[in-house]
């Protein structure tokens, strides 16, 4: 810790703090453009100038000077910093005037209106005139892809975007070229940026040089209602804010959550919002004469009732999709149990995870934040860059600190950091388990080794054997020990952990998703679209969901439901953390919240569920599964379950592991309905080559 005085106030701060952080701690506001807590120090905007007593007779950049760098007085007086002296005031005004020489006078038309750092700081720390009479410099706008719009006349060369893309996203595509007046930030070759996190530069840019291209000129920030919620595009559960105008979602922004996403979100999370209003199901449909026809709720329910009454419980099944919340899965499982069915499955991809093996065997036990504590990593059958882009930046963050060996078994992909490619499939894993591979020693010698096993290794025929072998390895090399559990299962579906926690899996007489699809008399699909419908043999299919995707096209009855922004729901992320999403708007037309649709259907089927409101449903849910009541908490798990699973290790197949996500931008019905995501996907297939605008 270091003691110092700031504006006469004595304060003690950690000795690694910069002066700007120490000033913040003391409650003094210091303006800044280039400084950002999560990026390296650039020290090039000079806006954060302060006076240091005993230092040079000129103002100092507080972001580039640490509290260790300043000396106290000769008689043991504390070092002093001043943030409000006439010298500081004059210096800041001069810097602001200088930065704004070339800034266009276009405040009314800038898309950052109301959210502009520059505007706020110019009002607080600038002056109302300029001494510069020279012509303004003009810089051509750059094409950097379909997501980020550039107005480069506004750029003040703070290099936040350059530092973010280089340090956090792991691409070296943005940079500053030229000298003096000709200096400009560009992608050199003017092609689209290739990162899945590039949208974050919109939040980082303090002056409106980089703004959101899809959102440009669609709304003003003060017109929007802001709702804090949870993202469901992957299994991380990133903290987001959904901005709506009326019923329409206008944009999605990140919220700070140190434990999961820090303050970043993936491009899919951020730019998905146009898919929320296209291809929506807004009325019930019933298939007549081979065609889906609009129908009333009573007609749709009557058709389901006649199909259910014509069969028995063991020929009725339900499959939950990737975006389903816990509430509707619970309601559907209760309905099917009352019909005498045990055919439930939340694993539409056929993953080998099973709640009977214990919760520790299917969650990301070390937690996402725990990645920073690990000192060796083995990845099996996963590509976190596409499966969990924000978490991948966390792995990169730990890798940049050094002394972090990473081994990969599976696809040889560009993960944005260097790693040792160990092999393609189970044979390599078997060698590491037996101890004959050198990477086994790397894990053994590490204090906190970690294994991430992805769905690419678990959705195979031998998925259960791969999981058991990974558990056996974890027990053998100290991945699981007192005080540390580094056994991490990375999910790709937001609903999966919640479904497994609920026990939304086949009972003793039940069959799995693939068997249900081919053999049931009545099949309920709760937003399940990622199935191979070419193998569909089910006679009567009911689709409860929000978008006209594969599931709806293969259904006999469609019941329109709400998306994640239109309902209050619980999701459990890959770490096993219970999270609550909030309703930002209402579903279109006749669509209703999923649980309400299932409750109304249960009444028609004569198996009325014992709740009439979401509150009552949650009371029943919490009584049956108490851990769902602990929002933002991870229930305790027993690492002995992993050791027990390791004892079931069996022979594995020979085919290579492959990530299930082939196209990052088109992984779910909402994404496939989005025009922005379709453009990004086409660019990615074309190797990000597009004609410059």
mmCIF file of N, CA and C in Angstrom, residues 500-585:
data_model
loop_
_atom_site.group_PDB
_atom_site.id
_atom_site.type_symbol
_atom_site.label_atom_id
_atom_site.label_comp_id
_atom_site.label_asym_id
_atom_site.label_seq_id
_atom_site.Cartn_x
_atom_site.Cartn_y
_atom_site.Cartn_z
ATOM 1 N N UNK A 500 -30.572 -29.884 -17.217
ATOM 2 C CA UNK A 500 -29.945 -31.012 -16.497
ATOM 3 C C UNK A 500 -30.229 -30.912 -15.005
ATOM 4 N N UNK A 501 -30.180 -29.679 -14.470
ATOM 5 C CA UNK A 501 -30.503 -29.472 -13.045
ATOM 6 C C UNK A 501 -31.936 -29.903 -12.741
ATOM 7 N N UNK A 502 -32.847 -29.624 -13.676
ATOM 8 C CA UNK A 502 -34.262 -29.996 -13.499
ATOM 9 C C UNK A 502 -34.494 -31.497 -13.616
ATOM 10 N N UNK A 503 -33.527 -32.179 -14.206
ATOM 11 C CA UNK A 503 -33.741 -33.605 -14.527
ATOM 12 C C UNK A 503 -34.593 -33.761 -15.777
ATOM 13 N N UNK A 504 -34.458 -32.795 -16.740
ATOM 14 C CA UNK A 504 -35.218 -32.849 -17.992
ATOM 15 C C UNK A 504 -34.517 -33.819 -18.947
ATOM 16 N N UNK A 505 -34.430 -35.063 -18.505
ATOM 17 C CA UNK A 505 -33.772 -36.134 -19.270
ATOM 18 C C UNK A 505 -34.662 -37.378 -19.182
ATOM 19 N N UNK A 506 -34.466 -38.342 -20.086
ATOM 20 C CA UNK A 506 -35.342 -39.516 -20.075
ATOM 21 C C UNK A 506 -35.334 -40.244 -18.732
ATOM 22 N N UNK A 507 -36.549 -40.653 -18.292
ATOM 23 C CA UNK A 507 -36.651 -41.445 -17.063
ATOM 24 C C UNK A 507 -36.267 -42.902 -17.334
ATOM 25 N N UNK A 508 -36.590 -43.792 -16.370
ATOM 26 C CA UNK A 508 -36.195 -45.204 -16.471
ATOM 27 C C UNK A 508 -36.737 -45.862 -17.741
ATOM 28 N N UNK A 509 -37.953 -45.489 -18.120
ATOM 29 C CA UNK A 509 -38.563 -46.087 -19.335
ATOM 30 C C UNK A 509 -38.528 -45.115 -20.521
ATOM 31 N N UNK A 510 -37.895 -43.979 -20.334
ATOM 32 C CA UNK A 510 -37.900 -42.944 -21.374
ATOM 33 C C UNK A 510 -36.845 -43.183 -22.440
ATOM 34 N N UNK A 511 -36.977 -42.461 -23.556
ATOM 35 C CA UNK A 511 -35.987 -42.542 -24.649
ATOM 36 C C UNK A 511 -35.420 -41.145 -24.906
ATOM 37 N N UNK A 512 -34.262 -41.082 -25.578
ATOM 38 C CA UNK A 512 -33.605 -39.786 -25.786
ATOM 39 C C UNK A 512 -34.175 -39.028 -26.987
ATOM 40 N N UNK A 513 -33.619 -37.839 -27.233
ATOM 41 C CA UNK A 513 -34.172 -36.929 -28.243
ATOM 42 C C UNK A 513 -34.205 -37.568 -29.630
ATOM 43 N N UNK A 514 -33.133 -38.225 -30.027
ATOM 44 C CA UNK A 514 -33.061 -38.812 -31.368
ATOM 45 C C UNK A 514 -34.139 -39.887 -31.543
ATOM 46 N N UNK A 515 -34.319 -40.726 -30.493
ATOM 47 C CA UNK A 515 -35.333 -41.793 -30.554
ATOM 48 C C UNK A 515 -36.743 -41.197 -30.555
ATOM 49 N N UNK A 516 -36.944 -40.129 -29.801
ATOM 50 C CA UNK A 516 -38.264 -39.472 -29.776
ATOM 51 C C UNK A 516 -38.635 -38.940 -31.159
ATOM 52 N N UNK A 517 -37.667 -38.327 -31.805
ATOM 53 C CA UNK A 517 -37.909 -37.712 -33.112
ATOM 54 C C UNK A 517 -38.370 -38.748 -34.140
ATOM 55 N N UNK A 518 -37.904 -39.956 -33.965
ATOM 56 C CA UNK A 518 -38.222 -40.977 -34.967
ATOM 57 C C UNK A 518 -39.424 -41.846 -34.598
ATOM 58 N N UNK A 519 -39.840 -41.852 -33.307
ATOM 59 C CA UNK A 519 -40.824 -42.879 -32.924
ATOM 60 C C UNK A 519 -42.076 -42.397 -32.184
ATOM 61 N N UNK A 520 -42.154 -41.160 -31.724
ATOM 62 C CA UNK A 520 -43.284 -40.746 -30.884
ATOM 63 C C UNK A 520 -44.573 -40.550 -31.677
ATOM 64 N N UNK A 521 -45.679 -40.747 -30.978
ATOM 65 C CA UNK A 521 -46.990 -40.415 -31.571
ATOM 66 C C UNK A 521 -47.264 -38.915 -31.436
ATOM 67 N N UNK A 522 -46.921 -38.370 -30.261
ATOM 68 C CA UNK A 522 -47.049 -36.917 -30.029
ATOM 69 C C UNK A 522 -45.704 -36.416 -29.509
ATOM 70 N N UNK A 523 -45.161 -35.393 -30.186
ATOM 71 C CA UNK A 523 -43.858 -34.856 -29.781
ATOM 72 C C UNK A 523 -43.969 -33.345 -29.579
ATOM 73 N N UNK A 524 -43.601 -32.882 -28.377
ATOM 74 C CA UNK A 524 -43.576 -31.446 -28.078
ATOM 75 C C UNK A 524 -42.153 -30.922 -28.281
ATOM 76 N N UNK A 525 -42.016 -29.898 -29.094
ATOM 77 C CA UNK A 525 -40.708 -29.253 -29.289
ATOM 78 C C UNK A 525 -40.760 -27.879 -28.648
ATOM 79 N N UNK A 526 -39.990 -27.686 -27.564
ATOM 80 C CA UNK A 526 -39.966 -26.400 -26.875
ATOM 81 C C UNK A 526 -38.807 -25.563 -27.441
ATOM 82 N N UNK A 527 -39.066 -24.933 -28.594
ATOM 83 C CA UNK A 527 -38.009 -24.140 -29.244
ATOM 84 C C UNK A 527 -36.850 -24.998 -29.729
ATOM 85 N N UNK A 528 -37.106 -26.287 -29.989
ATOM 86 C CA UNK A 528 -36.028 -27.195 -30.437
ATOM 87 C C UNK A 528 -35.948 -27.175 -31.963
ATOM 88 N N UNK A 529 -34.908 -26.549 -32.496
ATOM 89 C CA UNK A 529 -34.763 -26.423 -33.953
ATOM 90 C C UNK A 529 -33.510 -27.099 -34.484
ATOM 91 N N UNK A 530 -32.593 -27.439 -33.568
ATOM 92 C CA UNK A 530 -31.284 -27.952 -34.022
ATOM 93 C C UNK A 530 -31.307 -29.472 -34.141
ATOM 94 N N UNK A 531 -32.383 -30.041 -34.634
ATOM 95 C CA UNK A 531 -32.492 -31.493 -34.763
ATOM 96 C C UNK A 531 -32.393 -31.881 -36.235
ATOM 97 N N UNK A 532 -32.073 -33.129 -36.480
ATOM 98 C CA UNK A 532 -32.010 -33.620 -37.864
ATOM 99 C C UNK A 532 -33.412 -34.068 -38.297
ATOM 100 N N UNK A 533 -34.187 -33.129 -38.868
ATOM 101 C CA UNK A 533 -35.586 -33.419 -39.184
ATOM 102 C C UNK A 533 -35.750 -34.357 -40.391
ATOM 103 N N UNK A 534 -34.652 -34.678 -41.059
ATOM 104 C CA UNK A 534 -34.752 -35.676 -42.142
ATOM 105 C C UNK A 534 -35.082 -37.055 -41.561
ATOM 106 N N UNK A 535 -34.772 -37.245 -40.280
ATOM 107 C CA UNK A 535 -35.045 -38.545 -39.623
ATOM 108 C C UNK A 535 -36.365 -38.536 -38.864
ATOM 109 N N UNK A 536 -37.143 -37.495 -39.061
ATOM 110 C CA UNK A 536 -38.381 -37.360 -38.280
ATOM 111 C C UNK A 536 -39.379 -38.457 -38.636
ATOM 112 N N UNK A 537 -39.777 -39.203 -37.623
ATOM 113 C CA UNK A 537 -40.791 -40.227 -37.808
ATOM 114 C C UNK A 537 -41.996 -39.978 -36.913
ATOM 115 N N UNK A 538 -41.867 -38.974 -36.016
ATOM 116 C CA UNK A 538 -42.940 -38.669 -35.068
ATOM 117 C C UNK A 538 -44.212 -38.288 -35.828
ATOM 118 N N UNK A 539 -45.345 -38.807 -35.355
ATOM 119 C CA UNK A 539 -46.591 -38.626 -36.115
ATOM 120 C C UNK A 539 -47.144 -37.208 -35.962
ATOM 121 N N UNK A 540 -47.279 -36.747 -34.721
ATOM 122 C CA UNK A 540 -47.910 -35.448 -34.476
ATOM 123 C C UNK A 540 -46.943 -34.578 -33.680
ATOM 124 N N UNK A 541 -46.547 -33.461 -34.269
ATOM 125 C CA UNK A 541 -45.514 -32.624 -33.632
ATOM 126 C C UNK A 541 -46.103 -31.262 -33.266
ATOM 127 N N UNK A 542 -45.851 -30.859 -32.015
ATOM 128 C CA UNK A 542 -46.297 -29.546 -31.528
ATOM 129 C C UNK A 542 -45.056 -28.702 -31.289
ATOM 130 N N UNK A 543 -44.998 -27.517 -31.919
ATOM 131 C CA UNK A 543 -43.856 -26.633 -31.746
ATOM 132 C C UNK A 543 -44.276 -25.428 -30.915
ATOM 133 N N UNK A 544 -43.605 -25.224 -29.795
ATOM 134 C CA UNK A 544 -43.841 -24.044 -28.952
ATOM 135 C C UNK A 544 -42.583 -23.181 -29.068
ATOM 136 N N UNK A 545 -42.692 -22.058 -29.753
ATOM 137 C CA UNK A 545 -41.469 -21.257 -29.950
ATOM 138 C C UNK A 545 -41.787 -19.919 -30.580
ATOM 139 N N UNK A 546 -40.737 -19.160 -30.854
ATOM 140 C CA UNK A 546 -40.907 -17.770 -31.261
ATOM 141 C C UNK A 546 -40.648 -17.524 -32.746
ATOM 142 N N UNK A 547 -39.832 -18.391 -33.401
ATOM 143 C CA UNK A 547 -39.433 -18.113 -34.779
ATOM 144 C C UNK A 547 -39.816 -19.254 -35.724
ATOM 145 N N UNK A 548 -40.113 -18.874 -36.952
ATOM 146 C CA UNK A 548 -40.481 -19.872 -37.968
ATOM 147 C C UNK A 548 -39.253 -20.568 -38.529
ATOM 148 N N UNK A 549 -38.574 -21.335 -37.697
ATOM 149 C CA UNK A 549 -37.352 -22.022 -38.114
ATOM 150 C C UNK A 549 -37.677 -23.491 -38.404
ATOM 151 N N UNK A 550 -36.639 -24.316 -38.392
ATOM 152 C CA UNK A 550 -36.807 -25.733 -38.769
ATOM 153 C C UNK A 550 -37.911 -26.429 -37.979
ATOM 154 N N UNK A 551 -37.931 -26.217 -36.677
ATOM 155 C CA UNK A 551 -38.913 -26.892 -35.817
ATOM 156 C C UNK A 551 -40.335 -26.548 -36.220
ATOM 157 N N UNK A 552 -40.583 -25.266 -36.486
ATOM 158 C CA UNK A 552 -41.928 -24.821 -36.853
ATOM 159 C C UNK A 552 -42.338 -25.374 -38.215
ATOM 160 N N UNK A 553 -41.386 -25.434 -39.138
ATOM 161 C CA UNK A 553 -41.703 -25.917 -40.486
ATOM 162 C C UNK A 553 -42.057 -27.399 -40.505
ATOM 163 N N UNK A 554 -41.578 -28.127 -39.514
ATOM 164 C CA UNK A 554 -41.861 -29.566 -39.447
ATOM 165 C C UNK A 554 -42.949 -29.915 -38.434
ATOM 166 N N UNK A 555 -43.675 -28.882 -37.972
ATOM 167 C CA UNK A 555 -44.689 -29.111 -36.928
ATOM 168 C C UNK A 555 -46.077 -29.280 -37.528
ATOM 169 N N UNK A 556 -46.938 -29.923 -36.742
ATOM 170 C CA UNK A 556 -48.354 -30.052 -37.136
ATOM 171 C C UNK A 556 -49.200 -28.977 -36.453
ATOM 172 N N UNK A 557 -48.771 -28.555 -35.273
ATOM 173 C CA UNK A 557 -49.403 -27.422 -34.582
ATOM 174 C C UNK A 557 -48.287 -26.497 -34.094
ATOM 175 N N UNK A 558 -48.468 -25.195 -34.314
ATOM 176 C CA UNK A 558 -47.495 -24.209 -33.814
ATOM 177 C C UNK A 558 -48.185 -23.350 -32.768
ATOM 178 N N UNK A 559 -47.567 -23.261 -31.585
ATOM 179 C CA UNK A 559 -48.065 -22.378 -30.527
ATOM 180 C C UNK A 559 -47.046 -21.248 -30.360
ATOM 181 N N UNK A 560 -47.424 -19.991 -30.691
ATOM 182 C CA UNK A 560 -46.427 -18.897 -30.684
ATOM 183 C C UNK A 560 -46.023 -18.502 -29.267
ATOM 184 N N UNK A 561 -44.733 -18.329 -29.067
ATOM 185 C CA UNK A 561 -44.228 -18.032 -27.720
ATOM 186 C C UNK A 561 -43.308 -16.808 -27.763
ATOM 187 N N UNK A 562 -42.697 -16.523 -26.633
ATOM 188 C CA UNK A 562 -41.899 -15.302 -26.463
ATOM 189 C C UNK A 562 -40.408 -15.596 -26.591
ATOM 190 N N UNK A 563 -39.641 -14.582 -27.010
ATOM 191 C CA UNK A 563 -38.183 -14.714 -27.022
ATOM 192 C C UNK A 563 -37.634 -14.327 -25.644
ATOM 193 N N UNK A 564 -36.301 -14.418 -25.501
ATOM 194 C CA UNK A 564 -35.690 -14.152 -24.196
ATOM 195 C C UNK A 564 -35.846 -12.704 -23.726
ATOM 196 N N UNK A 565 -36.080 -11.779 -24.671
ATOM 197 C CA UNK A 565 -36.266 -10.373 -24.271
ATOM 198 C C UNK A 565 -37.719 -10.082 -23.896
ATOM 199 N N UNK A 566 -38.617 -11.060 -24.091
ATOM 200 C CA UNK A 566 -40.061 -10.820 -23.893
ATOM 201 C C UNK A 566 -40.630 -11.594 -22.711
ATOM 202 N N UNK A 567 -39.742 -12.136 -21.880
ATOM 203 C CA UNK A 567 -40.236 -12.878 -20.708
ATOM 204 C C UNK A 567 -39.235 -12.760 -19.567
ATOM 205 N N UNK A 568 -39.768 -12.905 -18.398
ATOM 206 C CA UNK A 568 -38.911 -13.001 -17.222
ATOM 207 C C UNK A 568 -38.607 -14.482 -17.033
ATOM 208 N N UNK A 569 -37.346 -14.825 -17.044
ATOM 209 C CA UNK A 569 -37.022 -16.260 -16.957
ATOM 210 C C UNK A 569 -35.693 -16.491 -16.254
ATOM 211 N N UNK A 570 -35.502 -17.744 -15.838
ATOM 212 C CA UNK A 570 -34.260 -18.150 -15.176
ATOM 213 C C UNK A 570 -33.439 -18.996 -16.151
ATOM 214 N N UNK A 571 -32.179 -18.679 -16.246
ATOM 215 C CA UNK A 571 -31.243 -19.510 -17.004
ATOM 216 C C UNK A 571 -30.063 -19.846 -16.099
ATOM 217 N N UNK A 572 -29.457 -20.989 -16.338
ATOM 218 C CA UNK A 572 -28.276 -21.370 -15.548
ATOM 219 C C UNK A 572 -27.105 -21.445 -16.523
ATOM 220 N N UNK A 573 -26.051 -20.690 -16.247
ATOM 221 C CA UNK A 573 -24.963 -20.642 -17.226
ATOM 222 C C UNK A 573 -24.037 -21.851 -17.085
ATOM 223 N N UNK A 574 -23.010 -21.895 -17.903
ATOM 224 C CA UNK A 574 -22.128 -23.080 -17.961
ATOM 225 C C UNK A 574 -21.434 -23.339 -16.628
ATOM 226 N N UNK A 575 -21.247 -22.291 -15.800
ATOM 227 C CA UNK A 575 -20.615 -22.473 -14.485
ATOM 228 C C UNK A 575 -21.588 -23.046 -13.462
ATOM 229 N N UNK A 576 -22.880 -23.124 -13.813
ATOM 230 C CA UNK A 576 -23.891 -23.533 -12.824
ATOM 231 C C UNK A 576 -24.433 -22.352 -12.050
ATOM 232 N N UNK A 577 -24.203 -21.110 -12.573
ATOM 233 C CA UNK A 577 -24.675 -19.898 -11.889
ATOM 234 C C UNK A 577 -26.124 -19.624 -12.306
ATOM 235 N N UNK A 578 -27.006 -19.498 -11.327
ATOM 236 C CA UNK A 578 -28.421 -19.212 -11.609
ATOM 237 C C UNK A 578 -28.553 -17.722 -11.929
ATOM 238 N N UNK A 579 -29.193 -17.406 -13.066
ATOM 239 C CA UNK A 579 -29.316 -16.006 -13.490
ATOM 240 C C UNK A 579 -30.751 -15.703 -13.903
ATOM 241 N N UNK A 580 -31.152 -14.482 -13.653
ATOM 242 C CA UNK A 580 -32.521 -14.067 -13.974
ATOM 243 C C UNK A 580 -32.502 -13.062 -15.123
ATOM 244 N N UNK A 581 -33.248 -13.376 -16.179
ATOM 245 C CA UNK A 581 -33.420 -12.435 -17.290
ATOM 246 C C UNK A 581 -34.729 -11.688 -17.106
ATOM 247 N N UNK A 582 -34.781 -10.424 -17.499
ATOM 248 C CA UNK A 582 -35.989 -9.618 -17.299
ATOM 249 C C UNK A 582 -36.668 -9.290 -18.615
ATOM 250 N N UNK A 583 -37.968 -9.069 -18.537
ATOM 251 C CA UNK A 583 -38.738 -8.755 -19.737
ATOM 252 C C UNK A 583 -38.527 -7.310 -20.165
ATOM 253 N N UNK A 584 -38.108 -7.127 -21.413
ATOM 254 C CA UNK A 584 -37.892 -5.770 -21.927
ATOM 255 C C UNK A 584 -39.064 -5.295 -22.782
ATOM 256 N N UNK A 585 -39.839 -6.243 -23.305
ATOM 257 C CA UNK A 585 -40.987 -5.869 -24.150
ATOM 258 C C UNK A 585 -41.988 -7.000 -24.148
#
